[in-house]
């Protein structure tokens, strides 16, 4: 559904240079520190910026030249942009109905009501959580084949985050062909929903891995200097020097569990991966 | 485009109080001796209302999201002209109705058919305003546009002064143009406005196509 080949975008000293692919029916996550290039990648997919090089295709067409019909198949939520705060939900329903042939007003109203979003209040008077929910609900309101969500859970409390993620899971489950690209700073959100994860750092993909592999086979070793000297380093991806010795990111947890029962092995998480891939050597 | 038009109409109605105040003023002005001019004034206000929707789109950084909707950059630019002309036309209709109502209340005999034909020229006002300001608004944004317009007026004023100093008596185009037969004058006006609108729309599309969000 989305294919990025050697995309290059230069912003002063920053250079984004990545390739990635989101096949039909796949949920991909993008993680990385602030300024890693997550939002720039999403903007390139949406045709909001012009690449300095490479290509971005969505549904097989150039992302910058998508037709209205193509765009009707995409649902988008952006962290710092949305409908004008002067509009109300009632206004938005009319706008969405005019823009998307598959928009279901009854379902949208029912979801908004369930989420406690008032119909006649201006959006600017909504809380951060309400605005975030509205963005996701609007993105899921018109049968989009592709969801592109940049930080959809930012600013939400734990309950609201779970509600948004449940909503997304339900939406994706309705049609196995639906795909989603989601970026988030909250790695636990991605762990529960993504099939694979792209980790960006300084404008490059430093790791692309299936989420199940990250959670099942990746691990962090906490080692003293002596332990570090004697272990097999074949499956170590990154090493970071610590006051107590070394922290190592590995991608073969079972190997170390079986061969080094005396060392501390912590199961992998996306947070660990980000820290190790960006700070480790 | 229909979705964008609905958005803009709904945004415009956010200012319904000023809207009603202007309509009330327009209605009262229609009782004055220069009632004809106030029909033109209402049409002008309609165009300015339409332009304010560009500022609404800029506000709260709405542009990136708007450009992810089923809308092309070209379609967005054209919609602003369509919306502006719809507003201008709506205000023109209101102006004509006010004019006729005021004349009826005052008991002034008016050949309304003839008047309506002459009022049609007022529809050029919003078109001219939109042709000049939409591309500049899209290019510079609603904040910088004030400074840009000030500079443009300065250049136009300075240029006029310079011409009047260099050529004693200035250049009198109006007499030559008004001497044309009505049909030729109408055709000339239509051709000039069509050319200006064509250039303006092309420039706006180009500005939008080059924009990054």
Coordinates of C-alpha atoms in Angstrom, one line a residue:
Chain A
X1 CA 0.0 0.0 0.0
X2 CA 2.9 2.3 0.8
X3 CA 6.3 2.0 -0.6
X4 CA 9.2 4.4 0.2
X5 CA 12.4 3.9 -1.8
X6 CA 15.5 5.9 -0.9
X7 CA 13.4 8.9 0.2
X8 CA 15.7 11.8 0.8
X9 CA 14.6 15.1 2.4
X10 CA 17.0 17.8 3.5
X11 CA 16.2 20.4 6.2
X12 CA 19.4 22.4 6.8
X13 CA 21.7 20.0 8.6
X14 CA 19.1 17.3 9.0
X15 CA 18.9 14.7 6.2
X16 CA 16.2 12.0 6.1
X17 CA 17.2 9.0 4.0
X18 CA 15.0 6.0 4.4
X19 CA 13.2 3.1 2.6
X20 CA 10.2 1.3 4.0
X21 CA 7.1 -0.6 2.9
X22 CA 3.7 -1.2 4.4
X23 CA 1.9 -4.1 2.6
X24 CA -1.8 -4.5 2.6
X25 CA -3.2 -5.7 5.9
X26 CA -0.1 -4.7 7.9
X27 CA 0.1 -2.4 10.9
X28 CA 3.5 -0.7 11.0
X29 CA 4.9 1.5 13.8
X30 CA 7.5 4.2 13.6
X31 CA 9.5 4.9 16.8
X32 CA 12.4 7.1 17.5
X33 CA 13.5 10.1 19.5
X34 CA 12.4 13.6 18.9
X35 CA 13.8 14.9 15.6
X36 CA 14.5 11.3 14.3
X37 CA 12.4 11.9 11.2
X38 CA 9.1 10.3 12.1
X39 CA 6.8 13.2 11.2
X40 CA 8.8 14.0 8.1
X41 CA 8.3 10.5 6.9
X42 CA 4.6 10.7 7.5
X43 CA 4.4 14.1 5.7
X44 CA 6.2 12.6 2.7
X45 CA 3.7 9.7 2.5
X46 CA 0.8 12.2 2.7
X47 CA 2.4 14.4 0.0
X48 CA 2.7 17.4 2.3
X49 CA 6.4 17.8 1.5
X50 CA 8.4 17.4 -1.7
X51 CA 11.1 14.8 -1.4
X52 CA 14.6 16.0 -2.3
X53 CA 15.2 12.5 -3.8
X54 CA 13.8 9.0 -4.0
X55 CA 10.2 8.0 -4.4
X56 CA 7.1 7.6 -2.2
X57 CA 4.1 5.7 -3.7
X58 CA 0.7 5.1 -2.1
X59 CA -1.7 2.6 -3.7
X60 CA 0.9 2.5 -6.5
X61 CA 0.7 6.2 -7.3
X62 CA 3.2 9.0 -6.6
X63 CA 2.2 10.3 -3.1
X64 CA 2.5 13.9 -4.3
X65 CA 0.0 13.3 -7.1
X66 CA -2.8 11.3 -5.4
X67 CA -6.2 11.8 -6.8
X68 CA -9.3 12.7 -4.8
X69 CA -10.5 9.1 -5.1
X70 CA -7.1 7.8 -3.7
X71 CA -7.3 10.3 -0.8
X72 CA -10.8 9.1 0.1
X73 CA -9.2 5.8 0.9
X74 CA -6.8 7.3 3.5
X75 CA -7.6 8.3 7.1
X76 CA -5.2 10.7 8.8
X77 CA -4.6 12.0 12.2
X78 CA -1.9 14.6 12.8
X79 CA -0.7 15.8 16.2
X80 CA -0.7 19.6 15.6
X81 CA -3.2 20.0 12.8
X82 CA -6.9 19.3 12.3
X83 CA -10.2 20.9 11.5
X84 CA -10.6 24.6 12.5
X85 CA -11.2 25.0 16.2
X86 CA -14.1 27.3 15.3
X87 CA -16.1 24.3 13.9
X88 CA -18.3 22.0 15.9
X89 CA -18.9 18.2 15.5
X90 CA -22.2 19.1 13.7
X91 CA -20.2 21.1 11.1
X92 CA -17.6 18.3 10.7
X93 CA -20.3 15.7 10.0
X94 CA -21.5 17.8 7.1
X95 CA -18.0 18.3 5.8
X96 CA -17.0 14.6 6.0
X97 CA -20.3 13.5 4.4
X98 CA -19.6 15.8 1.5
X99 CA -16.0 14.6 1.1
X100 CA -16.3 10.8 1.6
X101 CA -18.8 8.7 -0.2
X102 CA -18.5 5.9 2.5
X103 CA -18.8 8.2 5.5
X104 CA -21.3 6.7 7.9
X105 CA -22.8 9.6 9.9
X106 CA -24.9 7.4 12.2
X107 CA -21.9 5.4 13.3
X108 CA -19.7 8.4 13.6
X109 CA -22.3 10.2 15.8
X110 CA -22.7 7.0 17.9
X111 CA -18.9 6.7 18.4
X112 CA -18.7 10.4 19.3
X113 CA -21.5 10.0 21.8
X114 CA -19.7 7.0 23.3
X115 CA -16.5 9.0 23.6
X116 CA -18.4 11.9 25.3
X117 CA -17.8 14.4 22.5
X118 CA -20.5 17.1 22.4
X119 CA -22.2 17.9 19.1
X120 CA -22.5 21.7 19.4
X121 CA -19.4 22.7 21.2
X122 CA -16.6 24.3 19.2
X123 CA -13.6 22.0 18.9
X124 CA -11.3 24.7 20.4
X125 CA -13.3 24.2 23.7
X126 CA -12.5 20.5 23.6
X127 CA -9.9 19.1 26.0
X128 CA -6.7 17.6 24.6
X129 CA -8.1 14.1 25.0
X130 CA -11.3 15.0 23.3
X131 CA -9.5 16.5 20.3
X132 CA -7.3 13.4 20.0
X133 CA -10.3 11.1 20.1
X134 CA -12.1 13.2 17.5
X135 CA -9.1 13.0 15.1
X136 CA -9.0 9.2 15.4
X137 CA -12.8 8.9 15.0
X138 CA -12.8 11.1 11.9
X139 CA -9.9 9.1 10.4
X140 CA -11.9 5.9 11.0
X141 CA -15.2 7.3 9.9
X142 CA -15.2 6.7 6.1
X143 CA -13.9 3.1 5.5
X144 CA -10.3 4.1 4.8
X145 CA -8.1 1.3 3.5
X146 CA -5.0 3.1 4.9
X147 CA -4.7 4.9 8.3
X148 CA -1.8 7.2 8.8
X149 CA -1.7 8.3 12.4
X150 CA 1.1 10.5 13.8
X151 CA 1.1 10.4 17.6
X152 CA -2.6 9.7 17.9
X153 CA -2.4 9.0 21.7
X154 CA -0.3 12.0 22.6
X155 CA -1.8 13.8 25.6
X156 CA -4.2 11.0 26.5
X157 CA -4.5 9.4 29.9
X158 CA -4.1 5.6 30.2
X159 CA -7.9 4.9 29.9
X160 CA -8.4 7.2 26.9
X161 CA -5.3 5.6 25.3
X162 CA -6.8 2.2 25.7
X163 CA -10.1 3.3 24.3
X164 CA -8.4 4.8 21.2
X165 CA -6.3 1.7 20.7
X166 CA -9.3 -0.5 21.1
X167 CA -11.1 1.6 18.5
X168 CA -8.2 1.2 16.1
X169 CA -8.0 -2.6 16.7
X170 CA -11.8 -2.9 16.0
X171 CA -11.5 -0.9 12.9
X172 CA -8.6 -2.9 11.5
X173 CA -10.3 -6.2 12.4
X174 CA -13.3 -5.3 10.2
X175 CA -11.3 -5.7 7.0
X176 CA -8.1 -7.7 6.9
X177 CA -6.9 -5.6 3.9
X178 CA -6.8 -2.4 6.0
X179 CA -3.3 -1.1 6.8
X180 CA -2.0 1.4 9.3
X181 CA 1.1 3.4 9.9
X182 CA 1.3 4.7 13.4
X183 CA 3.9 6.7 15.3
X184 CA 4.0 7.1 19.0
X185 CA 6.3 8.1 21.8
X186 CA 4.5 5.6 24.0
X187 CA 6.1 2.3 23.0
X188 CA 3.6 0.1 24.9
X189 CA 0.9 1.5 22.5
X190 CA 2.8 0.2 19.6
X191 CA 3.8 -3.2 21.2
X192 CA 0.1 -4.1 21.4
X193 CA -1.0 -3.2 17.9
X194 CA 1.9 -3.2 15.4
X195 CA 3.0 -6.1 13.3
X196 CA 6.4 -4.6 12.7
X197 CA 8.4 -1.6 13.9
X198 CA 10.6 0.8 12.1
X199 CA 13.1 2.6 14.4
X200 CA 14.4 5.9 13.0
X201 CA 17.5 7.7 14.3
X202 CA 19.0 10.8 12.8
X203 CA 16.9 10.4 9.6
X204 CA 17.7 6.7 9.0
X205 CA 16.1 3.4 9.7
X206 CA 18.4 1.8 12.3
X207 CA 16.1 -1.2 12.9
X208 CA 13.2 -2.8 11.2
X209 CA 11.8 -5.8 13.0
X210 CA 8.6 -7.8 13.6
X211 CA 7.1 -6.8 17.0
X212 CA 6.8 -10.4 18.1
X213 CA 10.5 -10.9 17.5
X214 CA 11.3 -7.7 19.5
X215 CA 9.2 -8.8 22.4
X216 CA 10.2 -12.5 22.2
X217 CA 13.8 -12.7 21.1
X218 CA 15.3 -9.3 21.8
X219 CA 16.6 -8.8 25.3
X220 CA 18.9 -6.6 27.4
X221 CA 21.8 -8.0 29.2
X222 CA 23.1 -6.3 32.4
X223 CA 26.7 -7.4 32.7
X224 CA 29.7 -6.8 34.9
X225 CA 33.0 -6.1 33.1
X226 CA 34.1 -9.7 33.8
X227 CA 30.9 -11.2 32.5
X228 CA 31.1 -9.0 29.4
X229 CA 34.6 -10.3 28.6
X230 CA 33.6 -13.9 28.7
X231 CA 30.3 -14.0 26.8
X232 CA 29.8 -14.8 23.2
X233 CA 29.3 -11.5 21.4
X234 CA 27.8 -12.8 18.1
X235 CA 24.2 -11.8 18.9
X236 CA 25.0 -8.4 20.5
X237 CA 23.6 -5.5 18.5
X238 CA 24.6 -2.6 20.7
X239 CA 26.7 -2.2 23.8
X240 CA 26.5 0.6 26.3
X241 CA 29.1 1.3 29.0
X242 CA 27.5 1.7 32.4
X243 CA 28.8 2.4 35.9
X244 CA 28.3 -1.2 36.9
X245 CA 29.8 -2.7 33.6
X246 CA 27.9 -3.0 30.4
X247 CA 24.3 -3.1 29.0
X248 CA 23.9 -5.1 25.8
X249 CA 21.0 -5.3 23.3
X250 CA 20.8 -8.8 21.9
X251 CA 18.4 -10.5 19.4
X252 CA 18.8 -14.1 20.5
X253 CA 17.5 -14.2 24.1
X254 CA 17.2 -18.0 24.2
X255 CA 20.9 -18.5 23.3
X256 CA 22.0 -16.4 26.3
X257 CA 19.4 -17.9 28.6
X258 CA 20.6 -21.4 27.8
X259 CA 24.3 -20.7 27.8
X260 CA 24.7 -18.1 30.5
X261 CA 22.2 -18.8 33.3
X262 CA 24.1 -16.6 35.8
X263 CA 23.7 -13.3 33.9
X264 CA 20.9 -10.8 34.2
X265 CA 18.6 -11.0 31.1
X266 CA 15.7 -8.6 30.8
X267 CA 13.0 -9.2 28.1
X268 CA 13.1 -6.7 25.3
X269 CA 10.9 -3.7 25.0
X270 CA 10.7 -1.0 22.4
X271 CA 11.9 1.5 24.9
X272 CA 15.0 -0.5 25.6
X273 CA 15.6 -0.9 21.9
X274 CA 15.3 2.9 21.4
X275 CA 17.8 3.6 24.2
X276 CA 20.2 1.0 23.1
X277 CA 20.0 1.7 19.4
X278 CA 20.5 5.4 19.8
X279 CA 22.9 5.5 22.7
X280 CA 24.8 2.2 22.4
X281 CA 27.9 1.5 20.3
Chain B
X1 CA -14.9 21.0 -3.7
X2 CA -18.3 20.6 -2.1
X3 CA -16.8 19.7 1.3
X4 CA -14.5 22.7 1.2
X5 CA -17.4 25.0 0.3
X6 CA -19.4 23.6 3.2
X7 CA -16.4 24.1 5.5
X8 CA -16.0 27.7 4.4
X9 CA -19.7 28.6 4.7
X10 CA -19.8 27.1 8.1
X11 CA -16.7 29.0 9.1
X12 CA -18.1 32.2 7.7
X13 CA -21.3 31.8 9.7
X14 CA -19.1 31.8 12.9
X15 CA -19.2 35.5 12.4
X16 CA -22.9 35.7 12.2
X17 CA -23.2 38.7 14.6
X18 CA -21.0 40.9 12.4
X19 CA -22.8 39.5 9.4
X20 CA -26.2 40.6 10.8
X21 CA -24.8 44.0 11.7
X22 CA -23.5 44.6 8.2
X23 CA -26.8 43.5 6.7
X24 CA -28.6 45.9 9.0
X25 CA -26.3 48.7 8.1
X26 CA -26.7 47.8 4.4
X27 CA -30.5 47.9 4.7
X28 CA -30.4 51.3 6.4
X29 CA -27.9 52.7 3.9
X30 CA -30.4 51.8 1.1
X31 CA -32.7 54.6 2.4
X32 CA -30.0 57.2 1.7
X33 CA -29.8 59.2 -1.6
X34 CA -26.7 57.1 -2.7
X35 CA -28.5 53.8 -2.2
X36 CA -26.9 52.4 -5.4
X37 CA -23.4 52.6 -4.0
X38 CA -24.4 50.6 -0.9
X39 CA -25.4 47.6 -3.1
X40 CA -21.7 47.7 -4.3
X41 CA -20.5 48.1 -0.7
X42 CA -22.4 45.0 0.4
X43 CA -20.9 43.0 -2.5
X44 CA -17.4 44.2 -1.4
X45 CA -18.1 43.1 2.2
X46 CA -19.2 39.7 0.9
X47 CA -15.8 39.3 -0.9
X48 CA -13.9 40.3 2.3
X49 CA -15.9 37.8 4.3
X50 CA -14.9 35.1 1.8
X51 CA -11.3 36.0 2.1
X52 CA -11.4 35.7 5.9
X53 CA -11.7 31.9 5.5
X54 CA -8.1 31.7 4.3
X55 CA -7.1 33.2 7.7
X56 CA -9.3 30.5 9.4
X57 CA -7.5 27.8 7.4
X58 CA -4.1 29.2 8.6
X59 CA -5.2 29.5 12.1
X60 CA -4.5 26.5 14.4
X61 CA -2.2 25.2 11.6
X62 CA -5.1 23.7 9.8
X63 CA -3.4 23.5 6.4
X64 CA -1.5 20.2 6.8
X65 CA -4.7 18.4 7.8
X66 CA -6.8 20.0 5.1
X67 CA -4.3 18.9 2.5
X68 CA -4.7 15.3 3.6
X69 CA -8.5 15.4 2.9
X70 CA -9.8 14.4 -0.5
X71 CA -8.8 17.7 -1.9
X72 CA -6.0 18.6 -4.4
X73 CA -3.9 21.7 -4.0
X74 CA -5.3 22.9 -7.3
X75 CA -8.9 22.2 -6.1
X76 CA -8.3 24.1 -2.9
X77 CA -7.1 27.2 -4.8
X78 CA -10.0 27.2 -7.2
X79 CA -12.5 26.7 -4.4
X80 CA -11.4 30.0 -2.8
X81 CA -12.5 31.8 -6.0
X82 CA -15.7 29.9 -6.3
X83 CA -16.6 30.5 -2.7
X84 CA -15.7 34.2 -3.0
X85 CA -17.9 34.7 -6.0
X86 CA -20.8 32.8 -4.3
X87 CA -20.5 35.1 -1.4
X88 CA -20.3 38.1 -3.6
X89 CA -23.3 37.0 -5.6
X90 CA -25.3 36.2 -2.4
X91 CA -24.5 39.7 -1.0
X92 CA -25.4 41.2 -4.4
X93 CA -28.8 39.5 -4.3
X94 CA -29.3 40.8 -0.7
X95 CA -28.2 44.3 -1.8
X96 CA -30.7 44.3 -4.7
X97 CA -33.5 43.1 -2.5
X98 CA -32.7 45.8 0.1
X99 CA -32.6 48.4 -2.6
X100 CA -36.0 47.4 -4.0
X101 CA -37.5 47.1 -0.5
X102 CA -36.1 50.6 0.5
X103 CA -37.5 52.1 -2.7
X104 CA -40.9 50.5 -2.1
X105 CA -41.0 51.7 1.5
X106 CA -40.0 55.3 0.5
X107 CA -42.5 55.1 -2.4
X108 CA -39.8 56.1 -4.9
X109 CA -40.6 54.9 -8.4
X110 CA -37.8 52.7 -9.7
X111 CA -37.3 50.8 -12.9
X112 CA -36.0 47.7 -11.2
X113 CA -35.2 45.8 -14.3
X114 CA -33.0 48.6 -15.6
X115 CA -31.4 49.0 -12.1
X116 CA -30.6 45.3 -11.8
X117 CA -28.8 45.4 -15.1
X118 CA -26.7 48.3 -14.0
X119 CA -26.1 46.6 -10.7
X120 CA -24.6 43.6 -12.5
X121 CA -21.4 45.6 -12.9
X122 CA -21.0 45.4 -9.1
X123 CA -20.3 41.7 -9.5
X124 CA -17.0 42.7 -10.9
X125 CA -16.0 44.1 -7.5
X126 CA -15.6 40.8 -5.7
X127 CA -14.0 39.2 -8.7
X128 CA -11.4 42.0 -8.9
X129 CA -10.7 41.8 -5.2
X130 CA -10.4 38.0 -5.2
X131 CA -8.2 38.1 -8.3
X132 CA -5.7 40.4 -6.5
X133 CA -5.9 39.1 -2.9
X134 CA -6.3 35.3 -3.2
X135 CA -2.9 34.7 -4.8
X136 CA -1.2 37.2 -2.4
X137 CA -3.0 35.6 0.6
X138 CA -1.9 32.1 -0.4
X139 CA 1.6 33.3 -1.1
X140 CA 2.3 35.5 1.9
X141 CA -0.3 34.3 4.5
X142 CA -3.0 36.4 6.2
X143 CA -0.5 38.2 8.5
X144 CA 2.1 39.3 6.0
X145 CA -0.6 40.3 3.4
X146 CA -1.3 43.5 5.3
X147 CA 2.3 44.7 4.8
X148 CA 2.3 43.4 1.2
X149 CA -1.0 45.3 0.4
X150 CA 0.5 48.5 2.0
X151 CA 3.6 48.2 -0.2
X152 CA 1.4 47.6 -3.3
X153 CA -0.8 50.6 -2.5
X154 CA 2.4 52.7 -2.0
X155 CA 3.8 51.6 -5.3
X156 CA 0.5 52.3 -7.1
X157 CA 0.1 55.7 -5.4
X158 CA 3.8 56.6 -6.0
X159 CA 3.6 55.5 -9.6
X160 CA 0.4 57.6 -10.2
X161 CA 2.1 60.6 -8.7
X162 CA 5.2 60.1 -10.8
X163 CA 3.2 59.8 -14.0
X164 CA 1.2 62.9 -13.2
X165 CA 4.5 64.8 -12.6
X166 CA 6.1 63.5 -15.8
X167 CA 3.0 63.9 -18.1
X168 CA 1.2 67.2 -17.5
X169 CA -2.5 66.4 -17.3
X170 CA -1.8 62.7 -16.8
X171 CA -3.1 60.0 -19.1
X172 CA -6.9 60.2 -19.7
X173 CA -8.0 56.7 -20.5
X174 CA -11.5 57.0 -19.2
X175 CA -12.8 59.3 -22.0
X176 CA -11.4 57.0 -24.7
X177 CA -12.9 53.9 -23.0
X178 CA -16.3 55.5 -22.3
X179 CA -16.5 56.6 -25.9
X180 CA -16.7 52.9 -26.9
X181 CA -20.1 51.5 -27.9
X182 CA -21.8 49.7 -24.9
X183 CA -21.4 46.3 -26.5
X184 CA -17.7 46.9 -27.1
X185 CA -17.2 48.2 -23.6
X186 CA -18.9 45.2 -22.1
X187 CA -16.8 42.9 -24.3
X188 CA -13.6 44.7 -23.3
X189 CA -14.5 44.6 -19.6
X190 CA -15.3 40.9 -19.9
X191 CA -12.1 40.1 -21.7
X192 CA -9.9 42.1 -19.2
X193 CA -11.6 40.4 -16.2
X194 CA -11.4 37.0 -17.8
X195 CA -7.7 37.5 -18.5
X196 CA -7.0 38.8 -15.0
X197 CA -8.9 35.9 -13.4
X198 CA -7.1 33.4 -15.6
X199 CA -3.7 34.8 -14.5
X200 CA -4.8 35.0 -10.9
X201 CA -6.1 31.4 -10.7
X202 CA -3.0 30.1 -12.4
X203 CA -0.7 32.0 -10.0
X204 CA -2.7 30.7 -7.0
X205 CA -2.5 27.1 -8.2
X206 CA 1.2 27.5 -8.7
X207 CA 1.6 28.9 -5.2
X208 CA -0.3 26.1 -3.7
X209 CA 1.5 23.4 -5.7
X210 CA 4.9 24.7 -4.4
X211 CA 3.8 24.9 -0.8
X212 CA 5.0 22.4 1.8
X213 CA 3.1 21.8 4.9

